[in-house]
Amino acid sequence: MVSSDGYIATNNHVVEKAEQIKVLLSDKREFKAKMIGADPKTDIAVIKIDGDNLPTIAWGDSDKLQVGEFAIAVGNPFGLNQTVTMGIISAVGRANVGIAEYEDFIQTDAAINPGNSGGALVNIRGEVIGINAAIFSQSGGYQGIGFAVPSNMVKAVMDSLIKSGKVIRGWLGVSIQQLNAELASQFGLKEARGALVNDVVKGSPAEKGGVQRGDVIISVNGKTIEDAAHLRNTIAQTPVGTKVKIKVIRDKKEKEIDVTIGELPKDIVKLNKGIERDEGDSYKNVFTSIKVENITPDITRQLELPSNTKGMIVAYVEPGSAAADAGLRRGDVIQEINKKRINNSADYKAVVSKIKKDDAVLLLINRRGNTLYLTITSE
């Protein structure tokens, strides 16, 4: 609870299917809560209880976190109320872990288990620095790797949901990719840091500002850009209409460009959007928690896949699901299901629709050029 009038931040996956939400405070008072808004793309939701002078927790600045500092996780693991565990910040800025569309996770070794989701990760001053969201585990329990949505992202999403009922994200209008050492050298960089622009959307803020294909974006308003995911999160959290200075490397020379951030279009095709499933695609099996999408040339370039790659790209895996526990990740290419070849959405639907609720499934996937088998058992 971050405001005395009852606004509460939690995870979207905690409350998204709830018919009724109740909040129990530490002093045993119980309140009915109402949903204010949710953002599945960051797995953040805002609920509210009615009251005055309610106890609150202060925001900490997640941008100032350093690896090695203490972190305290508070939650309700396995139904054990007000459980507190302690660890350290293991990493910051974790992305591409397949949990949410916008990922900038804090990684901690503070014990986080099923039931911790939506609880606070706090620093030694008692300030909330994140919302516990997921664990990486092969057993389903604590294995020393937990993830929390950073407080600055939570606060930005929460403020937008309270103000407008939705999240309005900034948009630059570029397609970007990760740098490796070889690419960095070719583009005149001493290290593989920044985001390489491989395409610019016509009429976008980037095009209007003068960003070009082949530019490497290394900073936004003086803030160093570590990688492609970092740029994406930075732009998304920048208010629409903000004028920013973008520093790029072009032809091995630094250049500064002024760009006015636009609003992310609703109809823009994104990898994470996946198939918009109607009732006919609501599979009652282990595939319920998975969203997939046809492989397009844009996705092939983004994920650096061979141009002839066949299959269905995994756009989203529900946190805590059987598929997630099996190790399926966003960006994996499903090429076989139960030894049946998958070339397109028609193949996928035909095979998946015949799988029963309790059936185990054998997948052959391609993960950035490497093939491996995964077995998903029923939840």
mmCIF file of C-alpha atoms in Angstrom:
data_model
loop_
_atom_site.group_PDB
_atom_site.id
_atom_site.type_symbol
_atom_site.label_atom_id
_atom_site.label_comp_id
_atom_site.label_asym_id
_atom_site.label_seq_id
_atom_site.Cartn_x
_atom_site.Cartn_y
_atom_site.Cartn_z
ATOM 1 C CA MET A 1 0.000 0.000 0.000
ATOM 2 C CA VAL A 2 1.651 3.185 -1.197
ATOM 3 C CA SER A 3 -0.960 5.819 -0.382
ATOM 4 C CA SER A 4 -2.891 6.573 2.797
ATOM 5 C CA ASP A 5 -6.163 6.584 0.844
ATOM 6 C CA GLY A 6 -5.799 2.923 -0.068
ATOM 7 C CA TYR A 7 -4.051 2.453 -3.418
ATOM 8 C CA ILE A 8 -2.179 -0.862 -3.561
ATOM 9 C CA ALA A 9 0.273 -2.185 -6.156
ATOM 10 C CA THR A 10 0.398 -5.900 -6.911
ATOM 11 C CA ASN A 11 1.010 -8.281 -9.808
ATOM 12 C CA ASN A 12 -1.518 -8.583 -12.585
ATOM 13 C CA HIS A 13 -1.298 -12.380 -12.510
ATOM 14 C CA VAL A 14 -2.324 -12.339 -8.836
ATOM 15 C CA VAL A 15 -5.674 -10.608 -9.402
ATOM 16 C CA GLU A 16 -6.505 -10.903 -13.113
ATOM 17 C CA LYS A 17 -8.908 -13.843 -12.683
ATOM 18 C CA ALA A 18 -10.317 -12.809 -9.313
ATOM 19 C CA GLU A 19 -14.078 -12.391 -8.958
ATOM 20 C CA GLN A 20 -13.633 -10.748 -5.561
ATOM 21 C CA ILE A 21 -10.562 -9.223 -3.927
ATOM 22 C CA LYS A 22 -10.050 -8.905 -0.178
ATOM 23 C CA VAL A 23 -7.177 -7.168 1.584
ATOM 24 C CA LEU A 24 -6.122 -8.193 5.090
ATOM 25 C CA LEU A 25 -3.924 -5.689 6.934
ATOM 26 C CA SER A 26 -1.362 -6.607 9.567
ATOM 27 C CA ASP A 27 -3.698 -5.305 12.293
ATOM 28 C CA LYS A 28 -6.289 -7.898 11.140
ATOM 29 C CA ARG A 29 -8.615 -5.354 9.510
ATOM 30 C CA GLU A 30 -10.197 -6.720 6.347
ATOM 31 C CA PHE A 31 -11.300 -4.662 3.342
ATOM 32 C CA LYS A 32 -12.978 -5.369 0.040
ATOM 33 C CA ALA A 33 -10.875 -4.039 -2.814
ATOM 34 C CA LYS A 34 -11.785 -2.882 -6.286
ATOM 35 C CA MET A 35 -9.688 -3.143 -9.411
ATOM 36 C CA ILE A 36 -8.414 0.224 -10.657
ATOM 37 C CA GLY A 37 -6.464 -1.031 -13.639
ATOM 38 C CA ALA A 38 -3.966 -3.601 -14.849
ATOM 39 C CA ASP A 39 -1.051 -3.750 -17.253
ATOM 40 C CA PRO A 40 -0.258 -7.310 -18.388
ATOM 41 C CA LYS A 41 2.767 -6.035 -20.325
ATOM 42 C CA THR A 42 4.595 -5.317 -17.063
ATOM 43 C CA ASP A 43 2.516 -7.681 -14.878
ATOM 44 C CA ILE A 44 1.420 -4.779 -12.668
ATOM 45 C CA ALA A 45 -2.084 -4.147 -11.318
ATOM 46 C CA VAL A 46 -3.536 -1.470 -9.055
ATOM 47 C CA ILE A 47 -6.321 -2.144 -6.572
ATOM 48 C CA LYS A 48 -7.895 0.153 -3.984
ATOM 49 C CA ILE A 49 -9.531 -0.138 -0.597
ATOM 50 C CA ASP A 50 -11.623 2.594 1.003
ATOM 51 C CA GLY A 51 -10.126 4.149 4.110
ATOM 52 C CA ASP A 52 -8.307 7.130 5.571
ATOM 53 C CA ASN A 53 -4.873 7.420 7.163
ATOM 54 C CA LEU A 54 -4.026 3.860 6.165
ATOM 55 C CA PRO A 55 -0.484 2.551 6.767
ATOM 56 C CA THR A 56 1.816 3.002 3.781
ATOM 57 C CA ILE A 57 5.280 2.118 2.578
ATOM 58 C CA ALA A 58 7.614 4.673 1.007
ATOM 59 C CA TRP A 59 8.995 4.368 -2.508
ATOM 60 C CA GLY A 60 12.687 3.675 -2.950
ATOM 61 C CA ASP A 61 14.653 4.603 -6.073
ATOM 62 C CA SER A 62 15.315 1.389 -7.994
ATOM 63 C CA ASP A 63 17.629 3.220 -10.417
ATOM 64 C CA LYS A 64 20.133 3.633 -7.586
ATOM 65 C CA LEU A 65 20.300 -0.052 -6.649
ATOM 66 C CA GLN A 66 23.710 -1.683 -6.608
ATOM 67 C CA VAL A 67 24.541 -5.351 -6.891
ATOM 68 C CA GLY A 68 25.410 -6.758 -3.480
ATOM 69 C CA GLU A 69 23.233 -4.515 -1.319
ATOM 70 C CA PHE A 70 20.738 -6.133 1.018
ATOM 71 C CA ALA A 71 17.164 -6.863 -0.072
ATOM 72 C CA ILE A 72 14.199 -8.067 1.979
ATOM 73 C CA ALA A 73 11.252 -9.930 0.440
ATOM 74 C CA VAL A 74 7.862 -9.790 2.141
ATOM 75 C CA GLY A 75 5.021 -12.048 1.101
ATOM 76 C CA ASN A 76 2.629 -14.903 1.670
ATOM 77 C CA PRO A 77 4.491 -18.020 0.450
ATOM 78 C CA PHE A 78 2.417 -21.186 0.642
ATOM 79 C CA GLY A 79 -0.197 -19.234 2.612
ATOM 80 C CA LEU A 80 2.219 -18.307 5.415
ATOM 81 C CA ASN A 81 1.233 -14.716 6.192
ATOM 82 C CA GLN A 82 3.791 -11.913 6.504
ATOM 83 C CA THR A 83 6.825 -14.048 5.766
ATOM 84 C CA VAL A 84 10.048 -12.029 5.575
ATOM 85 C CA THR A 85 13.226 -13.312 3.924
ATOM 86 C CA MET A 86 16.541 -11.611 3.314
ATOM 87 C CA GLY A 87 19.176 -11.706 0.611
ATOM 88 C CA ILE A 88 21.081 -9.421 -1.709
ATOM 89 C CA ILE A 89 20.554 -7.767 -5.066
ATOM 90 C CA SER A 90 22.076 -10.322 -7.444
ATOM 91 C CA ALA A 91 21.579 -8.301 -10.636
ATOM 92 C CA VAL A 92 19.623 -5.381 -12.052
ATOM 93 C CA GLY A 93 18.176 -4.797 -15.498
ATOM 94 C CA ARG A 94 17.403 -8.444 -16.192
ATOM 95 C CA ALA A 95 15.501 -8.787 -19.486
ATOM 96 C CA ASN A 96 14.585 -11.488 -22.004
ATOM 97 C CA VAL A 97 13.575 -13.952 -19.301
ATOM 98 C CA GLY A 98 10.114 -14.562 -20.775
ATOM 99 C CA ILE A 99 8.023 -13.252 -17.891
ATOM 100 C CA ALA A 100 6.544 -10.029 -19.245
ATOM 101 C CA GLU A 101 6.640 -7.891 -22.373
ATOM 102 C CA TYR A 102 8.538 -5.043 -20.710
ATOM 103 C CA GLU A 103 11.281 -6.551 -18.571
ATOM 104 C CA ASP A 104 13.785 -4.715 -16.400
ATOM 105 C CA PHE A 105 13.841 -7.059 -13.436
ATOM 106 C CA ILE A 106 15.735 -6.906 -10.188
ATOM 107 C CA GLN A 107 17.235 -10.328 -9.488
ATOM 108 C CA THR A 108 17.601 -11.351 -5.850
ATOM 109 C CA ASP A 109 18.543 -14.423 -3.865
ATOM 110 C CA ALA A 110 16.114 -13.532 -1.059
ATOM 111 C CA ALA A 111 13.865 -16.585 -0.783
ATOM 112 C CA ILE A 112 10.829 -16.124 -3.035
ATOM 113 C CA ASN A 113 8.330 -18.959 -3.369
ATOM 114 C CA PRO A 114 4.823 -19.464 -4.789
ATOM 115 C CA GLY A 115 2.628 -16.986 -2.915
ATOM 116 C CA ASN A 116 5.249 -14.244 -2.773
ATOM 117 C CA SER A 117 3.941 -12.629 -5.961
ATOM 118 C CA GLY A 118 2.702 -9.093 -5.432
ATOM 119 C CA GLY A 119 4.679 -8.681 -2.225
ATOM 120 C CA ALA A 120 7.224 -5.963 -1.630
ATOM 121 C CA LEU A 121 10.965 -6.171 -2.088
ATOM 122 C CA VAL A 122 12.409 -3.565 0.260
ATOM 123 C CA ASN A 123 15.812 -2.133 1.102
ATOM 124 C CA ILE A 124 17.315 -1.874 4.583
ATOM 125 C CA ARG A 125 15.616 1.511 5.025
ATOM 126 C CA GLY A 126 12.220 -0.122 4.616
ATOM 127 C CA GLU A 127 11.547 1.489 1.226
ATOM 128 C CA VAL A 128 9.906 -0.546 -1.519
ATOM 129 C CA ILE A 129 12.368 -1.118 -4.354
ATOM 130 C CA GLY A 130 10.346 -3.698 -6.268
ATOM 131 C CA ILE A 131 7.304 -5.948 -6.482
ATOM 132 C CA ASN A 132 8.135 -9.661 -6.292
ATOM 133 C CA ALA A 133 6.951 -11.240 -9.532
ATOM 134 C CA ALA A 134 8.480 -14.632 -10.322
ATOM 135 C CA ILE A 135 11.113 -17.234 -9.607
ATOM 136 C CA PHE A 136 13.391 -19.249 -11.846
ATOM 137 C CA SER A 137 13.058 -22.820 -10.687
ATOM 138 C CA GLN A 138 13.158 -26.362 -12.004
ATOM 139 C CA SER A 139 11.507 -27.716 -8.865
ATOM 140 C CA GLY A 140 8.734 -25.135 -8.439
ATOM 141 C CA GLY A 141 10.305 -23.844 -5.225
ATOM 142 C CA TYR A 142 13.115 -21.536 -4.158
ATOM 143 C CA GLN A 143 16.439 -22.082 -5.928
ATOM 144 C CA GLY A 144 18.131 -18.761 -5.247
ATOM 145 C CA ILE A 145 16.843 -16.824 -8.257
ATOM 146 C CA GLY A 146 13.882 -14.506 -7.855
ATOM 147 C CA PHE A 147 12.706 -11.536 -9.893
ATOM 148 C CA ALA A 148 11.003 -8.282 -8.905
ATOM 149 C CA VAL A 149 9.600 -5.470 -11.035
ATOM 150 C CA PRO A 150 11.651 -2.356 -10.109
ATOM 151 C CA SER A 151 9.863 0.304 -8.075
ATOM 152 C CA ASN A 152 10.396 3.080 -10.618
ATOM 153 C CA MET A 153 8.636 1.027 -13.293
ATOM 154 C CA VAL A 154 5.859 0.091 -10.850
ATOM 155 C CA LYS A 155 5.340 3.719 -9.861
ATOM 156 C CA ALA A 156 5.182 4.924 -13.477
ATOM 157 C CA VAL A 157 2.658 2.236 -14.431
ATOM 158 C CA MET A 158 0.646 2.787 -11.262
ATOM 159 C CA ASP A 159 0.436 6.554 -11.742
ATOM 160 C CA SER A 160 -0.770 6.085 -15.325
ATOM 161 C CA LEU A 161 -3.397 3.508 -14.356
ATOM 162 C CA ILE A 162 -4.755 5.710 -11.568
ATOM 163 C CA LYS A 163 -4.801 8.808 -13.754
ATOM 164 C CA SER A 164 -6.208 7.392 -16.998
ATOM 165 C CA GLY A 165 -7.127 3.754 -16.409
ATOM 166 C CA LYS A 166 -4.520 2.627 -18.926
ATOM 167 C CA VAL A 167 -0.794 2.817 -19.517
ATOM 168 C CA ILE A 168 0.324 5.333 -22.124
ATOM 169 C CA ARG A 169 3.781 4.452 -23.391
ATOM 170 C CA GLY A 170 6.325 6.468 -25.255
ATOM 171 C CA TRP A 171 7.288 5.436 -28.785
ATOM 172 C CA LEU A 172 10.387 6.072 -30.839
ATOM 173 C CA GLY A 173 9.576 3.999 -33.921
ATOM 174 C CA VAL A 174 12.681 1.905 -34.476
ATOM 175 C CA SER A 175 13.444 -1.779 -34.806
ATOM 176 C CA ILE A 176 16.516 -2.614 -32.748
ATOM 177 C CA GLN A 177 18.783 -5.540 -32.044
ATOM 178 C CA GLN A 178 21.392 -6.609 -29.553
ATOM 179 C CA LEU A 179 25.031 -5.855 -30.200
ATOM 180 C CA ASN A 180 27.762 -8.456 -29.986
ATOM 181 C CA ALA A 181 31.513 -7.902 -29.957
ATOM 182 C CA GLU A 182 31.847 -8.323 -33.730
ATOM 183 C CA LEU A 183 29.045 -5.856 -34.526
ATOM 184 C CA ALA A 184 30.347 -3.386 -31.959
ATOM 185 C CA SER A 185 33.737 -3.384 -33.647
ATOM 186 C CA GLN A 186 32.179 -2.834 -37.076
ATOM 187 C CA PHE A 187 30.210 0.163 -35.808
ATOM 188 C CA GLY A 188 33.159 1.802 -34.097
ATOM 189 C CA LEU A 189 32.361 0.841 -30.502
ATOM 190 C CA LYS A 190 34.887 -0.289 -27.934
ATOM 191 C CA GLU A 191 32.312 -2.505 -26.202
ATOM 192 C CA ALA A 192 28.978 -4.142 -27.024
ATOM 193 C CA ARG A 193 26.850 -1.520 -25.294
ATOM 194 C CA GLY A 194 23.870 0.256 -26.839
ATOM 195 C CA ALA A 195 21.070 -0.658 -29.248
ATOM 196 C CA LEU A 196 21.624 -1.145 -32.974
ATOM 197 C CA VAL A 197 18.884 0.314 -35.181
ATOM 198 C CA ASN A 198 18.047 -2.104 -38.005
ATOM 199 C CA ASP A 199 14.936 -0.312 -39.249
ATOM 200 C CA VAL A 200 13.070 2.974 -38.813
ATOM 201 C CA VAL A 201 9.284 3.214 -39.101
ATOM 202 C CA LYS A 202 8.128 5.693 -41.731
ATOM 203 C CA GLY A 203 6.561 8.793 -40.227
ATOM 204 C CA SER A 204 7.716 7.851 -36.729
ATOM 205 C CA PRO A 205 9.308 10.222 -34.208
ATOM 206 C CA ALA A 206 12.657 8.578 -34.955
ATOM 207 C CA GLU A 207 12.408 9.249 -38.693
ATOM 208 C CA LYS A 208 11.249 12.819 -38.125
ATOM 209 C CA GLY A 209 14.170 13.396 -35.777
ATOM 210 C CA GLY A 210 16.727 11.941 -38.164
ATOM 211 C CA VAL A 211 17.510 8.518 -36.687
ATOM 212 C CA GLN A 212 18.818 6.200 -39.412
ATOM 213 C CA ARG A 213 19.256 2.494 -39.950
ATOM 214 C CA GLY A 214 22.725 1.524 -38.778
ATOM 215 C CA ASP A 215 22.789 4.044 -35.927
ATOM 216 C CA VAL A 216 23.793 2.685 -32.537
ATOM 217 C CA ILE A 217 21.857 4.456 -29.787
ATOM 218 C CA ILE A 218 24.170 4.844 -26.802
ATOM 219 C CA SER A 219 22.312 7.323 -24.580
ATOM 220 C CA VAL A 220 18.976 9.079 -24.057
ATOM 221 C CA ASN A 221 19.056 12.416 -22.226
ATOM 222 C CA GLY A 222 22.510 11.579 -20.945
ATOM 223 C CA LYS A 223 21.461 8.179 -19.583
ATOM 224 C CA THR A 224 23.657 5.389 -20.932
ATOM 225 C CA ILE A 225 21.751 2.718 -22.873
ATOM 226 C CA GLU A 226 23.066 -0.721 -21.969
ATOM 227 C CA ASP A 227 21.236 -2.829 -24.561
ATOM 228 C CA ALA A 228 18.109 -3.106 -26.712
ATOM 229 C CA ALA A 229 15.809 -4.008 -23.810
ATOM 230 C CA HIS A 230 17.094 -1.045 -21.806
ATOM 231 C CA LEU A 231 16.296 1.346 -24.668
ATOM 232 C CA ARG A 232 12.823 -0.116 -25.072
ATOM 233 C CA ASN A 233 12.026 0.311 -21.375
ATOM 234 C CA THR A 234 13.517 3.806 -21.276
ATOM 235 C CA ILE A 235 11.430 5.031 -24.207
ATOM 236 C CA ALA A 236 8.266 3.324 -22.958
ATOM 237 C CA GLN A 237 8.534 5.163 -19.629
ATOM 238 C CA THR A 238 9.203 8.549 -21.248
ATOM 239 C CA PRO A 239 6.068 10.761 -21.299
ATOM 240 C CA VAL A 240 4.535 11.370 -24.719
ATOM 241 C CA GLY A 241 5.560 14.759 -26.107
ATOM 242 C CA THR A 242 8.865 14.842 -24.246
ATOM 243 C CA LYS A 243 11.795 16.182 -26.246
ATOM 244 C CA VAL A 244 14.837 13.987 -25.711
ATOM 245 C CA LYS A 245 18.437 14.114 -26.839
ATOM 246 C CA ILE A 246 19.493 10.811 -28.338
ATOM 247 C CA LYS A 247 23.193 10.177 -28.802
ATOM 248 C CA VAL A 248 24.125 7.735 -31.551
ATOM 249 C CA ILE A 249 27.223 6.339 -33.172
ATOM 250 C CA ARG A 250 26.979 6.886 -36.944
ATOM 251 C CA ASP A 251 29.858 6.104 -39.278
ATOM 252 C CA LYS A 252 32.004 5.573 -36.173
ATOM 253 C CA LYS A 253 31.348 9.119 -34.957
ATOM 254 C CA GLU A 254 29.092 10.386 -32.170
ATOM 255 C CA LYS A 255 26.067 12.425 -33.186
ATOM 256 C CA GLU A 256 23.302 13.961 -31.053
ATOM 257 C CA ILE A 257 19.719 13.970 -32.323
ATOM 258 C CA ASP A 258 16.657 15.751 -30.924
ATOM 259 C CA VAL A 259 13.503 13.616 -30.980
ATOM 260 C CA THR A 260 10.002 14.270 -29.647
ATOM 261 C CA ILE A 261 8.619 11.050 -28.166
ATOM 262 C CA GLY A 262 5.299 9.869 -29.638
ATOM 263 C CA GLU A 263 2.603 7.589 -28.251
ATOM 264 C CA LEU A 264 2.913 3.856 -28.863
ATOM 265 C CA PRO A 265 0.256 3.008 -31.498
ATOM 266 C CA LYS A 266 -2.364 0.478 -30.444
ATOM 267 C CA ASP A 267 -2.221 -1.377 -33.743
ATOM 268 C CA ILE A 268 1.533 -1.829 -33.917
ATOM 269 C CA VAL A 269 2.493 -5.485 -34.314
ATOM 270 C CA LYS A 270 4.630 -6.694 -31.443
ATOM 271 C CA LEU A 271 6.253 -10.031 -30.807
ATOM 272 C CA ASN A 272 4.625 -10.307 -27.385
ATOM 273 C CA LYS A 273 1.098 -9.647 -28.537
ATOM 274 C CA GLY A 274 0.803 -13.165 -29.859
ATOM 275 C CA ILE A 275 -2.380 -14.597 -31.320
ATOM 276 C CA GLU A 276 -5.502 -12.812 -30.164
ATOM 277 C CA ARG A 277 -7.371 -15.928 -29.107
ATOM 278 C CA ASP A 278 -11.120 -16.137 -29.336
ATOM 279 C CA GLU A 279 -13.190 -18.861 -27.721
ATOM 280 C CA GLY A 280 -12.290 -21.230 -30.530
ATOM 281 C CA ASP A 281 -8.618 -20.989 -29.546
ATOM 282 C CA SER A 282 -9.099 -21.280 -25.774
ATOM 283 C CA TYR A 283 -7.282 -24.566 -25.390
ATOM 284 C CA LYS A 284 -8.090 -26.527 -22.253
ATOM 285 C CA ASN A 285 -4.628 -28.029 -21.906
ATOM 286 C CA VAL A 286 -1.062 -26.959 -21.138
ATOM 287 C CA PHE A 287 -1.124 -24.548 -24.099
ATOM 288 C CA THR A 288 -3.640 -22.298 -22.327
ATOM 289 C CA SER A 289 -0.746 -20.367 -20.782
ATOM 290 C CA ILE A 290 1.163 -19.898 -24.048
ATOM 291 C CA LYS A 291 0.708 -17.288 -26.756
ATOM 292 C CA VAL A 292 2.359 -17.833 -30.110
ATOM 293 C CA GLU A 293 2.734 -15.941 -33.360
ATOM 294 C CA ASN A 294 3.675 -16.660 -36.944
ATOM 295 C CA ILE A 295 7.303 -16.034 -37.818
ATOM 296 C CA THR A 296 7.651 -12.856 -39.883
ATOM 297 C CA PRO A 297 10.711 -11.325 -41.555
ATOM 298 C CA ASP A 298 10.801 -8.684 -38.777
ATOM 299 C CA ILE A 299 10.852 -11.343 -36.068
ATOM 300 C CA THR A 300 13.470 -13.312 -37.995
ATOM 301 C CA ARG A 301 15.698 -10.215 -37.987
ATOM 302 C CA GLN A 302 14.981 -9.360 -34.334
ATOM 303 C CA LEU A 303 15.894 -12.838 -33.103
ATOM 304 C CA GLU A 304 18.675 -13.355 -35.652
ATOM 305 C CA LEU A 305 17.063 -16.540 -36.977
ATOM 306 C CA PRO A 306 17.864 -18.137 -40.353
ATOM 307 C CA SER A 307 15.503 -16.769 -43.000
ATOM 308 C CA ASN A 308 14.096 -20.253 -43.686
ATOM 309 C CA THR A 309 13.149 -20.961 -40.042
ATOM 310 C CA LYS A 310 9.783 -22.724 -39.749
ATOM 311 C CA GLY A 311 7.535 -23.012 -36.713
ATOM 312 C CA MET A 312 5.625 -20.776 -34.317
ATOM 313 C CA ILE A 313 7.339 -18.145 -32.181
ATOM 314 C CA VAL A 314 6.532 -18.092 -28.468
ATOM 315 C CA ALA A 315 5.332 -14.571 -27.683
ATOM 316 C CA TYR A 316 4.302 -15.049 -24.059
ATOM 317 C CA VAL A 317 4.497 -17.687 -21.331
ATOM 318 C CA GLU A 318 2.332 -17.186 -18.263
ATOM 319 C CA PRO A 319 4.482 -16.886 -15.109
ATOM 320 C CA GLY A 320 4.128 -19.893 -12.813
ATOM 321 C CA SER A 321 2.498 -22.055 -15.492
ATOM 322 C CA ALA A 322 3.517 -25.602 -16.377
ATOM 323 C CA ALA A 323 5.080 -24.300 -19.588
ATOM 324 C CA ALA A 324 7.147 -21.750 -17.661
ATOM 325 C CA ASP A 325 8.209 -24.389 -15.141
ATOM 326 C CA ALA A 326 9.321 -26.626 -18.008
ATOM 327 C CA GLY A 327 11.624 -23.864 -19.222
ATOM 328 C CA LEU A 328 9.728 -22.577 -22.260
ATOM 329 C CA ARG A 329 10.696 -18.970 -22.942
ATOM 330 C CA ARG A 330 9.530 -16.032 -24.987
ATOM 331 C CA GLY A 331 11.397 -16.118 -28.287
ATOM 332 C CA ASP A 332 11.576 -19.923 -28.513
ATOM 333 C CA VAL A 333 10.463 -21.370 -31.855
ATOM 334 C CA ILE A 334 8.158 -24.382 -31.524
ATOM 335 C CA GLN A 335 9.053 -26.713 -34.399
ATOM 336 C CA GLU A 336 7.477 -29.980 -33.256
ATOM 337 C CA ILE A 337 4.677 -30.931 -30.868
ATOM 338 C CA ASN A 338 4.598 -34.608 -29.910
ATOM 339 C CA LYS A 339 6.887 -35.295 -32.887
ATOM 340 C CA LYS A 340 4.461 -33.639 -35.323
ATOM 341 C CA ARG A 341 6.031 -30.944 -37.493
ATOM 342 C CA ILE A 342 4.789 -27.366 -36.934
ATOM 343 C CA ASN A 343 5.264 -25.039 -39.899
ATOM 344 C CA ASN A 344 2.507 -22.468 -39.362
ATOM 345 C CA SER A 345 -0.522 -21.499 -37.280
ATOM 346 C CA ALA A 346 -2.751 -24.039 -39.029
ATOM 347 C CA ASP A 347 -0.415 -26.880 -38.028
ATOM 348 C CA TYR A 348 -0.217 -25.511 -34.488
ATOM 349 C CA LYS A 349 -3.979 -25.248 -34.027
ATOM 350 C CA ALA A 350 -4.612 -28.676 -35.542
ATOM 351 C CA VAL A 351 -2.187 -30.425 -33.190
ATOM 352 C CA VAL A 352 -2.908 -28.410 -30.037
ATOM 353 C CA SER A 353 -6.677 -28.739 -30.338
ATOM 354 C CA LYS A 354 -6.360 -32.536 -30.017
ATOM 355 C CA ILE A 355 -4.320 -32.444 -26.814
ATOM 356 C CA LYS A 356 -6.303 -33.221 -23.677
ATOM 357 C CA LYS A 357 -6.163 -31.335 -20.388
ATOM 358 C CA ASP A 358 -3.988 -33.860 -18.541
ATOM 359 C CA ASP A 359 -1.753 -34.852 -21.461
ATOM 360 C CA ALA A 360 1.988 -34.349 -21.185
ATOM 361 C CA VAL A 361 3.503 -32.721 -24.258
ATOM 362 C CA LEU A 362 6.882 -33.172 -25.925
ATOM 363 C CA LEU A 363 8.173 -30.072 -27.711
ATOM 364 C CA LEU A 364 11.107 -29.638 -30.032
ATOM 365 C CA ILE A 365 12.144 -26.000 -29.931
ATOM 366 C CA ASN A 366 14.771 -23.831 -31.543
ATOM 367 C CA ARG A 367 16.357 -21.342 -29.169
ATOM 368 C CA ARG A 368 18.601 -18.919 -31.031
ATOM 369 C CA GLY A 369 19.929 -21.615 -33.342
ATOM 370 C CA ASN A 370 20.089 -24.453 -30.813
ATOM 371 C CA THR A 371 17.480 -27.227 -30.787
ATOM 372 C CA LEU A 372 16.313 -28.930 -27.614
ATOM 373 C CA TYR A 373 13.429 -30.967 -26.293
ATOM 374 C CA LEU A 374 11.124 -29.847 -23.497
ATOM 375 C CA THR A 375 8.426 -31.833 -21.743
ATOM 376 C CA ILE A 376 5.429 -29.960 -20.358
ATOM 377 C CA THR A 377 3.337 -31.875 -17.854
ATOM 378 C CA SER A 378 -0.196 -30.889 -16.851
ATOM 379 C CA GLU A 379 -0.594 -28.328 -14.066
#
